[in-house]
Amino acid sequence: MFASRGASYIVHTDTVSDQLDTEQECRPFFVDLSKLPARQKQHLQRVGLLEYANGGEDDNGENFNIKLLREKHTEYLKQPFVSSLHSSFVSLDSSRPWIIYWCLHGLDLLGHNFAKDDLDRIIGTLRSCLTFSGDGEAGFGGGPGQLAHCAPNYATVLALCIIGGQCQCSADAVAAYEAIDRKALYSWFLSLRQDYSITLPNGKVVKRVGYRMHHDGEVDVRGTYTVLCIAKLLNILTEELCAGVAEYVASCQTYEGGFGAEFSNEAHGGYTYCAVAGLFLLNQLDLCDVSALRNYLARMQMRYEGGFCGRTNKLVDGCYTFWQGGAMAILNVWDSSRGKDLNADFVGISSGLIEQVLEINESGDEIDLDEVQKIDENDGNEGGLMFNQGLLQRYTMLCAQSVDGGLRDKPSKPRDFYHSCYNLSGLSVAQHVLSENGVPLVYGDNRNLLKATHPIFNIQTTHAEAAINYFGKLKCMDT
């Protein structure tokens, strides 16, 4: 089968060989489980991946479910909060808020709630990463005393909003929210603006403004999205912050339809997500070539593996389950919202409408697991998203899960906190976003259902709503 697949390529290159090797790597995970020998099925039961619907007996292998290793993933993601990490993590010293966010968000999607003492320690650690400059500006850095940087600042605020959402209407929620100095953060955001305005031959000035990742740092769509995302949550997304930004982001779209980090760069899944989410927040997605974008995102889903790759001619990678899948979800939400009364102002679509469009259970009530809709790799037309949601969920469940807990890029790669977070985030998007009548689509066992993540903020939808409601009661910076 796989030798013949190579014949479909016009030129057999190293890229083709790598792709065929990856398909071979995934092939054992896609076997017909009902045809496995009893010994192998018993092994899958022992490690927790397989469960028979009749309580554990093999009824000719025709009535079983693939399981999310929820307890093992939970234990793996709890590691940074309960014990010291290995000395090799010293290389991630400037990524402390990221490690907290990756693990906190993954655990949150799995339904894990932290004890008060743990949350107090996390808030204290994140608060210590706030770095002030002499002129009243401040942002969160990668660790205590480190340079304020848009990436760890984004991770820090999202982590604090997760805690605030978990502890709604309590002193812990207030402590989490008040660890953020909105005024100092707003001043810092303004200091990162970089003007790229151009003058056309007819004399017209086209205003384009991007954001630096840090002082004297690079300007790209990551910086722009992380500023917009956090400003929206904190109610500091002003006209001054938004002026010229959509035009800059749109200029980063490439001939492929995706977005590069900056003008003239190659299209990339992570940057495409940042651009799409940023333009949605500004309610200006129509500034880009939406048709080309939609086609690009659809092409990034691998036809055999079912997961997404990050760039053209690259290999499948579990993290793009969210970066590419989430970008398509945002685009499809925008598609479905056109023609409706959006009640939008210059800062974009209201969070209430986003909830309405996503058709996610806003009450926070537990979804009846007996009412979820089962989906498999053959249900390509099920769901409201323009990719095969069953095929994507299959890749996550069969190829991305480590039997020891944690999730990974692909079967040959080790588990890590980053891939655990974004595999789970993408799985949540594929289960919940634009599901018909709010009924989630779930591959395998019904208990594989995750909490619903917000595709723009990538924290639980209820947590995003709680943060927007809390900070919405405070004064916006330009009013």
Steps between C-alpha positions, in 0.01 A plus 500: 500500500763751601742418220228579251424829674848618414427445133236776518772762541652653187846532656614279786684736737621487859173672596302219336710238682439672834127512431483131408701412811254695714205320343672168571557616857129573548377194312508253795276733699230494231449124482153350528490441875233233467748285309779518756593180687345472844841543666554840335150618590560396860820706500309806374252446781777479761654831391154660498457575129224247436180428689224259410148630527377184676722551802829355388428177316606450138181449300684412176664843509209686346373709791781703650608862534831685480560695822667826588757421770356772722649390832846445353497834320387667821787350699751600233379862478498535881877439517616865496265582788583210733873432451820649365558464130806324358817708471463496119213747538754771585497581128136604545575740785358787295182301430368455853162665426468283190555179696239616752252588225554182294446278802228707666296524180544131418390402849208741480375342174530158666275621783763520774451759774786625714508538877506856635860474623617394155321790335649747750850374417435526126370856533806593705737353243330680212485829688876484554551502120362854462779735391465879534698759309578844633221673310202310641489226236486135601456161344557141605831337413610138487610501864568736794701802388496400134419724204129563444402303189168455317521118497533433876275799565228326296556171685495671839175688448327192356616293799367762741168508312476120530546532876250785512251289307546196723452712811213724387347726765776431750800680646729275296341621175552862604861423598564347159348791310664764718845351435467676162588871494276611211624861488868407492431222250310738272791746502740219417282385210502852354879510525522186282313652203705516178376714212537347153274745320561539127429779253349393168594665167175699512607650833260298713647378829415142601541467875658171610599437860645182651620417849846407619538189716708706742694826499743492205359161404348361182168621361266222387144375518574314825562828679194651338265213593628467857446872558148495352398181682611620844367851444158358411486288815611793720273765343789714379454444125474863396491679165857608567615138534304389193582776253670359190540152648260311274673645192838380627371149572329471162827596328659182641276268296695301240419366154411165665216658696656458844698760694869537569656656807545824308472631147665268240549207744382145427148408613507316834228347714586680824522841336187432296311432822630826653400698191152346473423543871633856494293600199192340656550700819516814286194385302702545181558149369366615165818706450675178402428258215259279694454246220875447465531473879226238519664294225841523667368379836311212338815389315697485824302198626695188403292263290634181659600591855206735559698751704626835375845603386640846562625591153477373145702180450558458874402207720198456722542640851251475788537864606345616172183322605438833670698753295355396163175349629437798726562744214248314283251501787530878540459546125192276496351691795554820303340339194195403702466844661486703179161653436414506870474809717839477664461803728869552430700811571862567406630240745322216323216262563361494853582200713129430542455461126808279480332271751177505301678418174706220650188341644691394810320425824530836677348390829803296601278199566650159436405354162320167521754251365219288362403787271831558324516411132746226410730570207767301318749546219233426240272784609667762284187709461399502866543818700502866410874537429658480157735215579447135584436518874484123542832446324666770712367355824618155392856630455496654847357191670709237321828670404546793738432331833792355696394194698700639793299822499551822307463566130753539219575622148480153338563139616881520463526818713505529881214652697535857626289767668470716187362224277277376781340844526442556129391146417233529769407853388454387140306195610265725699448726196420198281249374759316824579527787253192547281363162607134468406269604785803505730535118490873418500655262246715240675729231359515181705364477852243764599717580802767637264303826504710799608394839631437755226791729419445838341668491156615863521627516859578129549373483853170347603212695349348561843834636627530742207145618566574545871812708432324719242212557743734582790723744314206636302381663822825695520581817309644455150826687459382762248165585659 
